[in-house]
PDB file of C-alpha atoms in Angstrom:
ATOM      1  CA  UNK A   5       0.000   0.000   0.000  1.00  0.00           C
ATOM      2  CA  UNK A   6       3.339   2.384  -0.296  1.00  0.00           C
ATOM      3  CA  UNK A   7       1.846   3.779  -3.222  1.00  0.00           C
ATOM      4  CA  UNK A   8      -1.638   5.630  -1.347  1.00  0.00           C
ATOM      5  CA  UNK A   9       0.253   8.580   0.262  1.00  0.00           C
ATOM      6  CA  UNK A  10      -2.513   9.475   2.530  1.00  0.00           C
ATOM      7  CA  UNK A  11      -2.420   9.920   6.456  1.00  0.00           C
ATOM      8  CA  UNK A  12      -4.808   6.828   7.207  1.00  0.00           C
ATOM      9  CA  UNK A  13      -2.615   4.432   4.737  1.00  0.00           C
ATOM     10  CA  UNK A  14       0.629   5.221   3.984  1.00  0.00           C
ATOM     11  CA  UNK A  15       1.805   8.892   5.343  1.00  0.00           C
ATOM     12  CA  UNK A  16       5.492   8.226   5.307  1.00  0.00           C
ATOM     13  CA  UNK A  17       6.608   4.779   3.626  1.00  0.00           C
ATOM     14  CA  UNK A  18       9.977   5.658   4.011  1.00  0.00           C
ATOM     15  CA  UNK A  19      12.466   2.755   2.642  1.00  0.00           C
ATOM     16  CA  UNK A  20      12.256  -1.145   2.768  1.00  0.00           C
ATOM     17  CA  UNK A  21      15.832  -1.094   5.052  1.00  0.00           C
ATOM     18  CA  UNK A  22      14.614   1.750   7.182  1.00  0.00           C
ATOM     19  CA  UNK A  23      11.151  -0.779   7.283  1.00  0.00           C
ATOM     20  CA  UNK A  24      13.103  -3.780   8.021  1.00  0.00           C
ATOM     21  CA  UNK A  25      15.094  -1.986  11.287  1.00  0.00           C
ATOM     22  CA  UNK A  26      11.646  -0.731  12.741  1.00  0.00           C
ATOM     23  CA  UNK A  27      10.176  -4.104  12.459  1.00  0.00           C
ATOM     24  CA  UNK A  28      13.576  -5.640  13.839  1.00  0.00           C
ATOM     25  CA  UNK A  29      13.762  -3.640  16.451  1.00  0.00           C
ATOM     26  CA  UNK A  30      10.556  -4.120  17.987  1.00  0.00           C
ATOM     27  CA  UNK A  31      10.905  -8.253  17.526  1.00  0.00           C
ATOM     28  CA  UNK A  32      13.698  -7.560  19.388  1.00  0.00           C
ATOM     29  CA  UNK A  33      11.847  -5.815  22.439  1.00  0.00           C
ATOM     30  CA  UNK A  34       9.243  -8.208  22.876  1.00  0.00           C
ATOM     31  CA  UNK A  35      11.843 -11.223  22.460  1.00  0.00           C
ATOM     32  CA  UNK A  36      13.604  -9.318  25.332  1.00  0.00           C
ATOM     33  CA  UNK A  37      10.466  -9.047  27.512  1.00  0.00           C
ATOM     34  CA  UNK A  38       9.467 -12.064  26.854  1.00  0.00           C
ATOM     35  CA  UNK A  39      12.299 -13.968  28.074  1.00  0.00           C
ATOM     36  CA  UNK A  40      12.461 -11.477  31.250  1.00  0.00           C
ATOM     37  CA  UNK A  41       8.741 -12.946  31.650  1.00  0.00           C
ATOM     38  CA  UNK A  42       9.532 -16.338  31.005  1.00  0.00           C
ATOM     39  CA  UNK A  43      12.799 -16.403  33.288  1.00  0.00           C
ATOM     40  CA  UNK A  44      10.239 -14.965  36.048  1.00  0.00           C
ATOM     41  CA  UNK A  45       7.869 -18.248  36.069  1.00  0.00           C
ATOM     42  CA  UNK A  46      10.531 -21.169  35.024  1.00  0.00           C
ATOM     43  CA  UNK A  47      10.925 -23.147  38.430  1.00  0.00           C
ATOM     44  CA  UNK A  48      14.613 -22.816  39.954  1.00  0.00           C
ATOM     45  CA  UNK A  49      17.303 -22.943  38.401  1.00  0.00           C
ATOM     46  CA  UNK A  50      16.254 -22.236  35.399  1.00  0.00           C
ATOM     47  CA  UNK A  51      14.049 -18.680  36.678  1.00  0.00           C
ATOM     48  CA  UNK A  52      13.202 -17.347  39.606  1.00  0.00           C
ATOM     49  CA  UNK A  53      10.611 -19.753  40.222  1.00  0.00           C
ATOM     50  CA  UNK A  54       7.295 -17.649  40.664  1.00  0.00           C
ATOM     51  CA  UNK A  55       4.085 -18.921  41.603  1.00  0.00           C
ATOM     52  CA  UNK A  56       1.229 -20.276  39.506  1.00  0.00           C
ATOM     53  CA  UNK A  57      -0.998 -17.473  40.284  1.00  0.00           C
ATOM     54  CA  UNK A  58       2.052 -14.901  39.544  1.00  0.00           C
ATOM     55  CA  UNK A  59       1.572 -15.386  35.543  1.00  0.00           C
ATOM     56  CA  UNK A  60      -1.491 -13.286  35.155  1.00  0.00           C
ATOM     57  CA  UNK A  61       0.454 -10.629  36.714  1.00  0.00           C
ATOM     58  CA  UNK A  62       4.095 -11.501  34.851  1.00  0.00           C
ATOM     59  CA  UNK A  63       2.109 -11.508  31.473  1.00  0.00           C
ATOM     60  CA  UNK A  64       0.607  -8.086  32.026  1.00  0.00           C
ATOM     61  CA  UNK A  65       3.760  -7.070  32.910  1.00  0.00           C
ATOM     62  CA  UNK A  66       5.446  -8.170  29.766  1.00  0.00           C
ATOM     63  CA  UNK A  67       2.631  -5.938  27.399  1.00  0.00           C
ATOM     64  CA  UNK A  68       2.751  -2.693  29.573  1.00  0.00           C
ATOM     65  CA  UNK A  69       6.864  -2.744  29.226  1.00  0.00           C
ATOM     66  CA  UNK A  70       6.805  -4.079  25.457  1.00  0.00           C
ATOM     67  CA  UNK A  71       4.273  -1.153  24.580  1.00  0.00           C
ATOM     68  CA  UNK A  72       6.353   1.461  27.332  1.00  0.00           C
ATOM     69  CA  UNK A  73       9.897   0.225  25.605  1.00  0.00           C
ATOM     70  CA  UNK A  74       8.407   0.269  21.354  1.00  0.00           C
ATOM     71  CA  UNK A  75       7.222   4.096  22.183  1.00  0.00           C
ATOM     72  CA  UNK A  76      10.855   4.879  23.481  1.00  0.00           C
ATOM     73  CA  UNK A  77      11.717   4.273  19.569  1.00  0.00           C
ATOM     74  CA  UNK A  78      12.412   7.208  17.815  1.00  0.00           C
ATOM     75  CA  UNK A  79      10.627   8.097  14.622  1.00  0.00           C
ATOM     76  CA  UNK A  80       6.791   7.435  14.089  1.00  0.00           C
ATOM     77  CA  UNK A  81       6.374   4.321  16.191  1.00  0.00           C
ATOM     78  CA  UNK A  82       5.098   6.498  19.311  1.00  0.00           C
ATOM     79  CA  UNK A  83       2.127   8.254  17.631  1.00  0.00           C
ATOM     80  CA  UNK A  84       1.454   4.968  15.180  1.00  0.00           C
ATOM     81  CA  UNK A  85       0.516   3.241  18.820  1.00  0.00           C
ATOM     82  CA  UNK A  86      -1.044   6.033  19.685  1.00  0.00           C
ATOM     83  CA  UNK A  87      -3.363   6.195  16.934  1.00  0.00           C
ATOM     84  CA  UNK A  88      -3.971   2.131  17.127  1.00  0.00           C
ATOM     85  CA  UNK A  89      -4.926   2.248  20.967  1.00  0.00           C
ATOM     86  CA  UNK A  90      -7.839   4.900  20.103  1.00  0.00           C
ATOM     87  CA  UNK A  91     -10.054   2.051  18.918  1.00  0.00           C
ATOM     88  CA  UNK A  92      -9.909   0.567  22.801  1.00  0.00           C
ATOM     89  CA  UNK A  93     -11.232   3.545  23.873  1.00  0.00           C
ATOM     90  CA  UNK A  94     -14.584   2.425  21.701  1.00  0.00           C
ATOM     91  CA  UNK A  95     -16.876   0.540  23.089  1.00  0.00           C
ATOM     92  CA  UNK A  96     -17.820  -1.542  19.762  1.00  0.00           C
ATOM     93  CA  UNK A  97     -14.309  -2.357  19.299  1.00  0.00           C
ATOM     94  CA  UNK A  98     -14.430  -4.711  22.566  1.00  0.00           C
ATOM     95  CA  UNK A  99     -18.385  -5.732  21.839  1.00  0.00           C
ATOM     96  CA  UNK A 100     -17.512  -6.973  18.663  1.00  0.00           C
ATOM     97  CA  UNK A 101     -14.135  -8.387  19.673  1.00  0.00           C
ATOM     98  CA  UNK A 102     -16.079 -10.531  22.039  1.00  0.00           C
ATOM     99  CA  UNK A 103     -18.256 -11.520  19.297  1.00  0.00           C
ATOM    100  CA  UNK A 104     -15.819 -12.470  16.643  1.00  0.00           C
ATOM    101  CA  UNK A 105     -14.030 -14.175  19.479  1.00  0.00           C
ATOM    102  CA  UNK A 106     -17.131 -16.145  20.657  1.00  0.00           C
ATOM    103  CA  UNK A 107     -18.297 -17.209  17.001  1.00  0.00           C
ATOM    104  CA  UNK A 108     -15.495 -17.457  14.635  1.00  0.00           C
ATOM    105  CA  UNK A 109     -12.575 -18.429  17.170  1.00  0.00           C
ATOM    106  CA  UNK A 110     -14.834 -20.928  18.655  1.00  0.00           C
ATOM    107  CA  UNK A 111     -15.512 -22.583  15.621  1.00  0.00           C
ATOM    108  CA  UNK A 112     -12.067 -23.135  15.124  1.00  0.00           C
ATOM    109  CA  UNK A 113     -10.852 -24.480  18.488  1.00  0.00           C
ATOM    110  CA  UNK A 114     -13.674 -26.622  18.895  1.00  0.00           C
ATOM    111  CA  UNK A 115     -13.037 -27.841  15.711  1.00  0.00           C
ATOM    112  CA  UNK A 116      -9.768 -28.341  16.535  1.00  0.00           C
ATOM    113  CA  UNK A 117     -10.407 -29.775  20.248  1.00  0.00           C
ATOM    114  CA  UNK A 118     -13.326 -31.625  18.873  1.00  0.00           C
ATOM    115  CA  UNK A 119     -11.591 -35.099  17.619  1.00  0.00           C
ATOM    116  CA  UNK A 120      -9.199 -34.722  20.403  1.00  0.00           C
ATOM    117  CA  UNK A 121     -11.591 -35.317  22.831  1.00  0.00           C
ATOM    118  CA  UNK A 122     -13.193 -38.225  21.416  1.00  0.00           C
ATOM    119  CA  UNK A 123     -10.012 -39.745  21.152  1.00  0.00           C
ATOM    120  CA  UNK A 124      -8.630 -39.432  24.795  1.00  0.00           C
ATOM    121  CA  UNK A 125     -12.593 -39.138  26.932  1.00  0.00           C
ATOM    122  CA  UNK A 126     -14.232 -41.836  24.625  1.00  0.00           C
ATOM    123  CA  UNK A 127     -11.312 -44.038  23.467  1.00  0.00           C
ATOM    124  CA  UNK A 128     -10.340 -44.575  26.512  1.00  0.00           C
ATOM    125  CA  UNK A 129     -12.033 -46.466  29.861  1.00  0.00           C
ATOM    126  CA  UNK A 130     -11.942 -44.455  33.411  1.00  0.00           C
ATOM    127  CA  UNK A 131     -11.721 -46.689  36.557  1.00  0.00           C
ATOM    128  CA  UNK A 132     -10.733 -45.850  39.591  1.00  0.00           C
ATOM    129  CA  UNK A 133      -8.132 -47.526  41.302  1.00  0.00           C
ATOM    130  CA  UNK A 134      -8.029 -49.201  44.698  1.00  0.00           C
ATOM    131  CA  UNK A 135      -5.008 -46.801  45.547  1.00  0.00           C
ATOM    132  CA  UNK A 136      -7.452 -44.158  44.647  1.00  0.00           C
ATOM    133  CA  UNK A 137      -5.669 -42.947  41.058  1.00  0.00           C
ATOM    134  CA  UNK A 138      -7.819 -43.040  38.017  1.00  0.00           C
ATOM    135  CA  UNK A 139      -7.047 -46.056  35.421  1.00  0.00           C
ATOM    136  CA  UNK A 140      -7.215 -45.794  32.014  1.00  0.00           C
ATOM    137  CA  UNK A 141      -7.293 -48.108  29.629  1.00  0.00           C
ATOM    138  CA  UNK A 142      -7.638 -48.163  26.203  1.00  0.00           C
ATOM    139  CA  UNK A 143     -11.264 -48.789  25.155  1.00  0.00           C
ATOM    140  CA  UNK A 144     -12.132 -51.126  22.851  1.00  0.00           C
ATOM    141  CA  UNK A 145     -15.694 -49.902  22.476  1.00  0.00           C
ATOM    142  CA  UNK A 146     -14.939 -46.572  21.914  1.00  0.00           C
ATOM    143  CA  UNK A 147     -15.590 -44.093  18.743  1.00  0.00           C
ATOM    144  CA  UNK A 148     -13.085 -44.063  16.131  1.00  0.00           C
ATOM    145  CA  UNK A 149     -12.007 -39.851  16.531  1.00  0.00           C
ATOM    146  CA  UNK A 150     -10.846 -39.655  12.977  1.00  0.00           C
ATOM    147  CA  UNK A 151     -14.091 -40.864  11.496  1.00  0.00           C
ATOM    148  CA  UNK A 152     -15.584 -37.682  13.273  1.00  0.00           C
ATOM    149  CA  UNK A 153     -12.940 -34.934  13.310  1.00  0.00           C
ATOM    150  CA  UNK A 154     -13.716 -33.803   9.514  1.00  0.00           C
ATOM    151  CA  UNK A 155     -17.365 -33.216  10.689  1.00  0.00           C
ATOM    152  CA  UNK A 156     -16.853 -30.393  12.372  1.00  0.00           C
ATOM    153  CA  UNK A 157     -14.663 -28.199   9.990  1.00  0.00           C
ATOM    154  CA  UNK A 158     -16.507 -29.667   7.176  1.00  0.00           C
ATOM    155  CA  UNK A 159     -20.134 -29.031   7.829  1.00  0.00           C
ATOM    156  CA  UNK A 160     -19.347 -25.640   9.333  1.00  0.00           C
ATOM    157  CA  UNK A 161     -17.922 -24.554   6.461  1.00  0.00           C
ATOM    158  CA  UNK A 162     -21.026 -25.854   4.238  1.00  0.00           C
ATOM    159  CA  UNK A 163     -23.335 -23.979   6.682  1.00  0.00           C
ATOM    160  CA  UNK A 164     -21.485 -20.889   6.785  1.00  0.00           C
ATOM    161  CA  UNK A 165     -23.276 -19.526   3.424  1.00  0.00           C
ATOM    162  CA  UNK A 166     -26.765 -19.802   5.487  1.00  0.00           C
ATOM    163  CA  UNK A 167     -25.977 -18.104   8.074  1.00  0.00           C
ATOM    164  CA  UNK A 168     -25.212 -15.341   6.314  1.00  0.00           C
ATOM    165  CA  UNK A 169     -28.653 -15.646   4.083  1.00  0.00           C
ATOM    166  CA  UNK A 170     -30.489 -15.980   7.476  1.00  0.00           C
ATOM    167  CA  UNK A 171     -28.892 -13.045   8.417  1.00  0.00           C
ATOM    168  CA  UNK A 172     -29.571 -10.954   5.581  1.00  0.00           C
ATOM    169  CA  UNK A 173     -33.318 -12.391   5.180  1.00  0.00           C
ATOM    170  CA  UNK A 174     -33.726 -11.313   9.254  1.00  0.00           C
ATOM    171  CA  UNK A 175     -31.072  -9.472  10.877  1.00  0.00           C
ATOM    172  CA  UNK A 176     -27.633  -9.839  11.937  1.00  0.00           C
ATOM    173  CA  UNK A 177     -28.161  -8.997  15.632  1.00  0.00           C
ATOM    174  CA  UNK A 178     -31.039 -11.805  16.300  1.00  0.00           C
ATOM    175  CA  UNK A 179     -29.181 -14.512  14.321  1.00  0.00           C
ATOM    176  CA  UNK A 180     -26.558 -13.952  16.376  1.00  0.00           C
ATOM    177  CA  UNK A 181     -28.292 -13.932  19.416  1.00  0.00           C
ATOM    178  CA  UNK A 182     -30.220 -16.567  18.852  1.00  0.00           C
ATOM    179  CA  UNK A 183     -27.613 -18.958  18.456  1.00  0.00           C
ATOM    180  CA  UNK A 184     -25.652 -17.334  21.480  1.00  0.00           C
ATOM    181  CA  UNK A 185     -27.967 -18.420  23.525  1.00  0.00           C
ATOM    182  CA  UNK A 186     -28.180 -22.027  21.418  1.00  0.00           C
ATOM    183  CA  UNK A 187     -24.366 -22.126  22.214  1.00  0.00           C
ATOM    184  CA  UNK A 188     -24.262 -21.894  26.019  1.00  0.00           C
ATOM    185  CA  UNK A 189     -26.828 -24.433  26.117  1.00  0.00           C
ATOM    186  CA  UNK A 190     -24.677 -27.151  23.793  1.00  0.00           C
ATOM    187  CA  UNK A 191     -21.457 -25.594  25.789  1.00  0.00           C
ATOM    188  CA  UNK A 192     -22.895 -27.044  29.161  1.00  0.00           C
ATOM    189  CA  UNK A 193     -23.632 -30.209  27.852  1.00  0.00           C
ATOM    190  CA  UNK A 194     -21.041 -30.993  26.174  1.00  0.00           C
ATOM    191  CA  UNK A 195     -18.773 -29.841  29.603  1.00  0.00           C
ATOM    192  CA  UNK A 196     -21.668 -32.413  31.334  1.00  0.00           C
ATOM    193  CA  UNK A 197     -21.395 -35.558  29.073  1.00  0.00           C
ATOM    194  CA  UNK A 198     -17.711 -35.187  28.945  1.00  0.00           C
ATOM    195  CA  UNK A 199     -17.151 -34.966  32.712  1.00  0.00           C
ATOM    196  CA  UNK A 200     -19.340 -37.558  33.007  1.00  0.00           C
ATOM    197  CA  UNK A 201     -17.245 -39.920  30.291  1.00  0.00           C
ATOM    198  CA  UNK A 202     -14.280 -39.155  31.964  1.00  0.00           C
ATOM    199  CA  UNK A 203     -15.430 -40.749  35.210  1.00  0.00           C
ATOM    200  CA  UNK A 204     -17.298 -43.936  33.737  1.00  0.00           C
ATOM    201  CA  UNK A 205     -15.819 -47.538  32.827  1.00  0.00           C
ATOM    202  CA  UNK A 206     -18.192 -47.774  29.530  1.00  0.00           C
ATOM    203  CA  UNK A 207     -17.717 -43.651  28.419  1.00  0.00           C
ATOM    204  CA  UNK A 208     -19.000 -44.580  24.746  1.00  0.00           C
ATOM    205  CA  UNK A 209     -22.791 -44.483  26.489  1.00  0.00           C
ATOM    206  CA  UNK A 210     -22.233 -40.871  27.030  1.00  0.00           C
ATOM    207  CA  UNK A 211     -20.898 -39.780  23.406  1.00  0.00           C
ATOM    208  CA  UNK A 212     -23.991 -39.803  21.503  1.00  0.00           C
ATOM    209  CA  UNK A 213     -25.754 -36.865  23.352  1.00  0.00           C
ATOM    210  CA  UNK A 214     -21.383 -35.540  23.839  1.00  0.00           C
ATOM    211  CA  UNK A 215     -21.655 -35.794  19.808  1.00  0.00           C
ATOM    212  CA  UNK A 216     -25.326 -34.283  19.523  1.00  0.00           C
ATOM    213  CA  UNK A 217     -24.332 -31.700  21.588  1.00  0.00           C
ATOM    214  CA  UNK A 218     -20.813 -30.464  19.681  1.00  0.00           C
ATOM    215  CA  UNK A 219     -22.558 -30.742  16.576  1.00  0.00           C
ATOM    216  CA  UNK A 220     -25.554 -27.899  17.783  1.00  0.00           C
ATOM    217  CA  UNK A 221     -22.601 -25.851  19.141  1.00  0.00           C
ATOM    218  CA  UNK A 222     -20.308 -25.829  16.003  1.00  0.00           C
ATOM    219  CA  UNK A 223     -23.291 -25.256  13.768  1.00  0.00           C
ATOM    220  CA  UNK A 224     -24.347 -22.496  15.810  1.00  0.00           C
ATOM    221  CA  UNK A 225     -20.772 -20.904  16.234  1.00  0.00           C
ATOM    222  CA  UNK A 226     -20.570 -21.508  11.986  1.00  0.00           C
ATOM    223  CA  UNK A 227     -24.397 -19.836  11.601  1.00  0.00           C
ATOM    224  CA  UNK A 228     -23.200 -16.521  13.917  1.00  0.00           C
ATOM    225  CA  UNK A 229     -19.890 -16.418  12.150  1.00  0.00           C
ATOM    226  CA  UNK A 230     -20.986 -15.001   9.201  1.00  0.00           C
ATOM    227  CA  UNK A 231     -23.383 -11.958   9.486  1.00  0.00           C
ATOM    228  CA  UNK A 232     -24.665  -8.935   7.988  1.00  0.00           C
ATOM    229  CA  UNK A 233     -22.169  -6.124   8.613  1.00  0.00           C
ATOM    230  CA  UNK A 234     -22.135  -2.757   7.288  1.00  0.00           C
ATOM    231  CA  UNK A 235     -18.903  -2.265   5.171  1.00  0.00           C
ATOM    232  CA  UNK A 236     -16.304  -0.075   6.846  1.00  0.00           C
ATOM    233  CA  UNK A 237     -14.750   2.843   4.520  1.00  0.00           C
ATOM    234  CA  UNK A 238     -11.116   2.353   4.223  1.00  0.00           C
ATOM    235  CA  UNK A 239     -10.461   6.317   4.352  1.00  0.00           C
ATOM    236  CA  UNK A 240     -11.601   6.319   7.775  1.00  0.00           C
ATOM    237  CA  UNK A 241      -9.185   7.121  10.430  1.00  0.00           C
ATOM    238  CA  UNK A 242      -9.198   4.038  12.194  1.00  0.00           C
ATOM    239  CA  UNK A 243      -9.896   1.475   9.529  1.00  0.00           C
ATOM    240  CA  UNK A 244      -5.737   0.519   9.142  1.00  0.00           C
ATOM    241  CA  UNK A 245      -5.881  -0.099  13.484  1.00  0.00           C
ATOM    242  CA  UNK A 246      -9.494  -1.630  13.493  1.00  0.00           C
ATOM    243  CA  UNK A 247      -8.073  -4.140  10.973  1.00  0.00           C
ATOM    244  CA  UNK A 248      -4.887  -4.582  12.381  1.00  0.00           C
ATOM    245  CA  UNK A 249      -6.465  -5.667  15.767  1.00  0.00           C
ATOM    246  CA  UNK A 250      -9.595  -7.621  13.862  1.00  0.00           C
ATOM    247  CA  UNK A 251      -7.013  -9.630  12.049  1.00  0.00           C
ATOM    248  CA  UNK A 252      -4.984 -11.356  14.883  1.00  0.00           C
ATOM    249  CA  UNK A 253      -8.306 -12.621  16.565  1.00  0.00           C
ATOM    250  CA  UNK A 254      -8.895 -14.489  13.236  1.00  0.00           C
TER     251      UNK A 254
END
């Protein structure tokens, strides 16, 4: 985009080795306060050995000096954060975070978590041992996982197109909360049947309704992914930050 010389695109390409020691140089901060972070939590000898709850803290830690440290770079890094945090200060950028988050990142880690989970909760059988320890064995009964896992990418993908016909036929906003509601429902009992496999001898009585279950919540998460949006103008101010934080969360 070096060749649109306007403030909200391209104000001051500059050249591709000037381009190339920018970008270096802030790899090179957060590879510095990342390993500060990381030397914090690894267990002695290796770090300093901090807590488990101490991570929440140590991560937040590591963004507040990464940002603090890129804005001591001279140049046009400072106000080019600047200008990128604005969109936190909108509400709608963290509403519709959360719901980009909640549809189309779900889709993909449950997709992703889906055939994993037959394979270890319903392959396997969970006894509990005289010594007290859980047992498991492999089970013999169970669900084959790879004769399931391409159902859930799949069929989401195939459904994907309706959702966004639904949406345009009857609204974005009750499509999507329609199946959020849909979701949290599935969510719980799929956490239900699979906490219940995990504790039974004969788990593959549970993985019907598990499977019944998943299926309702990826279709759901697939159906909300796609909705009716209203097409943001690329001249606007925050367009090249709303993007550049929208496109991580994909």
């Amino acid at each position: 985009m070096n060749n649109i010389r306007t403030q909200e695109v391209t104000p001051n390409p500059g050249s591709p080795l000037g381009a190339m020691s920018k970008i270096t140089g802030m790899l090179l901060i957060s590879a510095i306060t990342a390993a500060a972070g990381l030397y914090v939590i690894l267990p002695a000898p290796a770090g300093l050995g901090a807590p488990d709850w101490a991570k929440w803290f140590v991560l937040l830690g590591i963004l507040a000096a990464t940002v603090f440290l890129m804005k001591q770079i001279p140049g046009e890094i400072k106000p080019n954060l600047e200008r990128q945090f604005k969109i936190f200060g909108n509400k709608h950028t963290w509403v519709m975070s959360t719901i980009y988050t909640m549809t189309f990142g779900s889709f993909i880690g449950y997709s992703a978590g889906f055939a994993l989970a037959i394979a270890v909760i319903f392959g396997f059988t969970h006894v509990m041992g005289p010594d007290g320890v859980m047992i498991h064995a492999t089970n013999p009964n169970g669900p084959r996982a790879l004769a399931y896992a391409w159902m859930g990418p799949f069929i989401g993908a195939l459904i994907r197109p309706i959702g966004g016909w639904v949406a345009d036929k009857v609204g974005g906003a009750k499509v999507t909360q329609f199946t959020t509601i849909v979701m949290v429902a599935a969510a719980l009992g799929v956490a239900y049947y699979m906490k219940a496999a995990y504790q039974s001898a004969t788990p593959e009585q549970y993985f019907m309704p598990f499977f019944c279950c998943s299926w309702c919540c990826l279709r759901c998460q697939a159906l909300a992914t796609v909705r009716r949006s209203v097409p943001f103008p690329r001249c606007s101010p925050r367009s090249r930050p709303v993007r550049s934080w929208v496109g991580p969360l994909r």
